[in-house]
Coordinates of C-alpha atoms in Angstrom, one line a residue:
X1 CA -57.7 55.0 -110.9
X2 CA -57.7 58.8 -111.4
X3 CA -54.3 59.6 -112.9
X4 CA -52.2 62.6 -114.3
X5 CA -49.1 62.1 -116.3
X6 CA -46.4 65.0 -116.9
X7 CA -43.1 65.0 -118.5
X8 CA -41.7 62.5 -121.0
X9 CA -39.2 59.8 -121.4
X10 CA -37.4 57.7 -118.8
X11 CA -37.2 57.0 -116.1
X12 CA -40.8 56.8 -115.1
X13 CA -41.7 57.6 -111.5
X14 CA -45.0 57.0 -109.7
X15 CA -46.1 59.5 -107.0
X16 CA -48.6 58.3 -104.4
X17 CA -50.3 60.8 -101.8
X18 CA -51.1 60.5 -98.2
X19 CA -54.4 59.9 -96.4
X20 CA -57.1 62.4 -97.6
X21 CA -54.4 63.7 -100.0
X22 CA -54.6 64.2 -103.8
X23 CA -52.7 64.7 -106.9
X24 CA -52.1 68.4 -106.3
X25 CA -50.4 67.6 -103.0
X26 CA -47.8 65.3 -104.6
X27 CA -47.1 67.3 -107.7
X28 CA -44.7 69.7 -106.0
X29 CA -42.6 66.8 -104.9
X30 CA -42.0 65.8 -108.6
X31 CA -41.5 69.3 -110.1
X32 CA -37.8 68.9 -110.6
X33 CA -37.7 65.1 -111.2
X34 CA -36.6 64.0 -114.8
X35 CA -38.6 61.7 -117.0
X36 CA -42.3 60.8 -117.0
X37 CA -44.1 61.5 -113.7
X38 CA -47.2 59.6 -113.0
X39 CA -49.6 60.9 -110.2
X40 CA -52.7 59.1 -109.0
X41 CA -55.4 58.9 -106.5
X42 CA -55.9 55.8 -104.2
X43 CA -59.3 54.1 -104.0
X44 CA -61.6 56.1 -102.0
X45 CA -60.0 59.4 -102.9
X46 CA -60.8 61.9 -105.8
X47 CA -62.5 60.4 -108.8
X48 CA -60.9 56.9 -108.3
X49 CA -63.3 54.0 -107.8
X50 CA -64.5 53.0 -104.2
X51 CA -64.8 49.4 -104.2
X52 CA -66.6 47.5 -101.4
X53 CA -64.6 47.4 -98.1
X54 CA -63.0 46.8 -95.7
X55 CA -59.8 47.6 -97.1
X56 CA -56.2 46.9 -96.1
X57 CA -52.8 48.1 -97.0
X58 CA -52.4 45.2 -99.2
X59 CA -55.3 46.7 -101.3
X60 CA -53.4 50.0 -101.4
X61 CA -50.2 48.2 -102.6
X62 CA -52.4 46.6 -105.3
X63 CA -53.6 50.1 -106.5
X64 CA -49.9 51.4 -106.4
X65 CA -48.6 48.4 -108.2
X66 CA -51.4 48.6 -110.9
X67 CA -50.5 52.2 -111.8
X68 CA -46.8 51.5 -111.8
X69 CA -47.1 48.5 -113.9
X70 CA -49.1 50.1 -116.5
X71 CA -46.8 53.0 -116.6
X72 CA -43.7 51.1 -116.6
X73 CA -42.4 52.8 -113.5
X74 CA -39.1 51.9 -112.1
X75 CA -39.1 54.5 -109.3
X76 CA -41.7 55.5 -106.7
X77 CA -42.4 58.0 -104.0
X78 CA -44.9 57.5 -101.1
X79 CA -46.3 60.0 -98.7
X80 CA -47.4 58.9 -95.3
X81 CA -50.1 56.4 -95.9
X82 CA -48.6 55.8 -99.3
X83 CA -45.4 55.0 -97.7
X84 CA -47.0 52.3 -96.0
X85 CA -48.5 51.0 -99.2
X86 CA -45.1 51.2 -100.8
X87 CA -43.5 49.2 -97.9
X88 CA -46.3 46.6 -98.4
X89 CA -45.4 46.3 -102.1
X90 CA -41.7 46.0 -101.4
X91 CA -42.3 43.2 -98.8
X92 CA -44.2 41.3 -101.4
X93 CA -41.7 42.0 -104.3
X94 CA -38.5 43.6 -103.3
X95 CA -37.1 44.0 -106.7
X96 CA -40.2 46.0 -108.2
X97 CA -38.4 49.4 -108.0
X98 CA -34.9 50.6 -108.4
X99 CA -35.4 53.7 -106.3
X100 CA -37.9 54.7 -103.8
X101 CA -38.6 57.7 -101.6
X102 CA -40.5 57.7 -98.4
X103 CA -41.8 61.1 -97.2
X104 CA -43.2 61.3 -93.7
X105 CA -43.7 57.6 -93.3
X106 CA -46.5 56.5 -91.2
X107 CA -46.2 53.6 -88.5
X108 CA -46.3 50.2 -90.2
X109 CA -47.4 48.1 -87.0
X110 CA -51.0 49.4 -87.1
X111 CA -50.6 51.5 -84.0
X112 CA -51.2 55.1 -84.9
X113 CA -50.6 58.2 -82.7
X114 CA -53.7 59.3 -80.9
X115 CA -53.5 62.6 -82.7
X116 CA -53.6 60.8 -86.1
X117 CA -56.8 59.0 -85.1
X118 CA -58.5 62.1 -83.8
X119 CA -57.6 64.2 -86.9
X120 CA -58.9 61.4 -89.3
X121 CA -62.1 60.9 -87.3
X122 CA -62.8 64.7 -87.4
X123 CA -62.0 64.9 -91.1
X124 CA -64.4 62.1 -92.1
X125 CA -67.1 63.6 -90.0
X126 CA -66.6 67.0 -91.6
X127 CA -66.6 65.5 -95.1
X128 CA -69.7 63.5 -94.3
X129 CA -71.5 66.8 -93.1
X130 CA -70.8 68.5 -96.3
X131 CA -70.4 71.8 -94.6
X132 CA -67.6 74.0 -95.9
X133 CA -66.8 75.5 -92.5
X134 CA -66.6 72.3 -90.8
X135 CA -64.3 70.9 -93.5
X136 CA -62.1 73.9 -93.3
X137 CA -61.6 73.7 -89.4
X138 CA -60.7 70.0 -89.9
X139 CA -58.1 70.7 -92.7
X140 CA -56.6 73.9 -91.1
X141 CA -54.1 71.9 -88.9
X142 CA -52.3 70.9 -92.1
X143 CA -51.2 74.5 -92.5
X144 CA -48.2 76.0 -90.2
X145 CA -49.5 78.8 -87.8
X146 CA -47.6 81.4 -89.9
X147 CA -49.6 80.6 -92.9
X148 CA -53.1 80.5 -91.5
X149 CA -55.1 83.7 -91.9
X150 CA -53.0 84.7 -94.9
X151 CA -54.1 84.9 -98.6
X152 CA -51.9 81.9 -99.2
X153 CA -53.4 79.9 -96.5
X154 CA -57.0 80.9 -97.5
X155 CA -56.2 79.8 -101.0
X156 CA -55.1 76.5 -100.0
X157 CA -58.1 75.9 -97.6
X158 CA -60.4 77.0 -100.4
X159 CA -59.1 74.4 -102.8
X160 CA -59.0 71.6 -100.2
X161 CA -62.5 72.3 -99.2
X162 CA -63.8 72.4 -102.7
X163 CA -62.0 69.1 -103.6
X164 CA -63.3 67.2 -100.6
X165 CA -66.8 68.6 -101.2
X166 CA -66.8 67.6 -104.7
X167 CA -65.1 64.1 -104.5
X168 CA -65.7 63.1 -100.9
X169 CA -63.6 60.7 -98.8
X170 CA -64.5 57.1 -98.3
X171 CA -65.2 56.1 -94.7
X172 CA -63.6 52.7 -95.3
X173 CA -60.2 54.5 -95.0
X174 CA -60.6 54.6 -91.1
X175 CA -60.2 50.8 -91.0
X176 CA -56.9 50.6 -92.8
X177 CA -55.0 50.5 -89.5
X178 CA -56.8 47.6 -88.1
X179 CA -53.9 45.6 -89.2
X180 CA -50.1 46.2 -89.8
X181 CA -49.2 47.7 -93.0
X182 CA -46.4 45.2 -93.3
X183 CA -47.0 41.9 -91.2
X184 CA -43.3 41.1 -91.2
X185 CA -41.0 44.2 -91.4
X186 CA -37.9 42.1 -91.9
X187 CA -39.2 41.3 -95.5
X188 CA -38.1 44.9 -96.2
X189 CA -34.5 44.0 -95.7
X190 CA -34.6 42.0 -99.1
X191 CA -35.0 45.4 -101.0
X192 CA -31.7 45.9 -103.0
X193 CA -32.4 49.2 -104.7
X194 CA -31.8 52.7 -103.4
X195 CA -34.1 54.3 -100.9
X196 CA -34.4 57.8 -99.3
X197 CA -36.3 58.4 -96.2
X198 CA -37.5 62.0 -95.2
X199 CA -38.8 62.5 -91.7
X200 CA -39.6 65.4 -89.5
X201 CA -39.2 66.2 -85.8
X202 CA -42.1 67.3 -83.7
X203 CA -44.7 65.9 -86.2
X204 CA -47.5 64.3 -84.0
X205 CA -48.8 62.4 -87.0
X206 CA -45.6 61.0 -88.3
X207 CA -43.3 59.9 -85.5
X208 CA -39.7 60.6 -86.5
X209 CA -38.9 57.2 -84.8
X210 CA -40.6 55.5 -87.7
X211 CA -38.5 57.3 -90.4
X212 CA -35.4 56.2 -88.6
X213 CA -36.7 52.6 -88.1
X214 CA -37.6 52.4 -91.8
X215 CA -34.3 53.9 -93.0
X216 CA -32.5 51.2 -91.0
X217 CA -34.6 48.4 -92.4
X218 CA -33.9 49.5 -96.0
X219 CA -30.3 50.6 -95.4
X220 CA -31.7 53.9 -96.8
X221 CA -30.4 57.6 -96.9
X222 CA -32.1 59.5 -94.1
X223 CA -32.8 63.1 -93.6
X224 CA -34.7 64.6 -90.8
X225 CA -36.1 68.0 -91.0
X226 CA -36.5 70.2 -87.9
X227 CA -40.0 71.8 -88.5
X228 CA -43.3 70.2 -89.2
X229 CA -45.2 71.2 -92.5
X230 CA -42.0 70.7 -94.6
X231 CA -44.0 71.6 -97.8
X232 CA -44.6 74.9 -96.5
X233 CA -41.5 75.6 -94.5
X234 CA -38.7 74.0 -96.6
X235 CA -40.3 73.3 -99.9
X236 CA -37.2 74.2 -102.0
X237 CA -35.0 71.9 -100.1
X238 CA -37.5 69.0 -100.1
X239 CA -37.9 69.4 -103.9
X240 CA -34.1 69.4 -104.3
X241 CA -33.5 66.3 -102.1
X242 CA -36.2 64.4 -103.9
X243 CA -35.1 65.2 -107.5
X244 CA -31.3 64.9 -106.7
X245 CA -32.0 61.3 -105.5
X246 CA -34.4 60.3 -108.2
X247 CA -32.5 61.9 -111.0
X248 CA -29.2 60.2 -110.1

């Protein structure tokens, strides 16, 4: 697994990205978190291995567990797809982490919003084509409208396109949602650590109802943002909420 470690000392926190994400996308979430911070790329992403498929969320949970065990992590943060992997890990071993953060959790029941399916299909096709313009068109929806056609937006698109052209994206990822991320959601109620769930209204990929549902299952702290693309529209507050929770 491709990894990057920053900081030093305890506690150790592992940061896991969302679908088609990378280490650079999770680093802002840990910028104010104390201790050692371990960022990694799931199978099929970046320079991590791409073992034969098909893959399940159980496989992603294995990736996450392996990195966390090696680092001695007691805390974890999962974004979108990784939130599902983290839920799967907790369903199997509810005492593995003391504190966990779920940012924009994806549905756990295997039924994804139609917009999420379309976006993934388009992204995989664009990466397979290798054409920069096609990849940029597929990635642009990640940006809020106010940032598009600005120097900051162009810089982001350039970095994403270069990374996806260089490292690719495994087509096996499309099959992850053929089965629920967690077969029995009630298993999450056995978690006895502290949890923070961060959702967002009007996010067509990450329904706010799933953030609320997950928070209820875990008896977690819940915060719902009002505008999508939180890393762009409310980065300082997001960073502060994550660090305040994990540094406690």
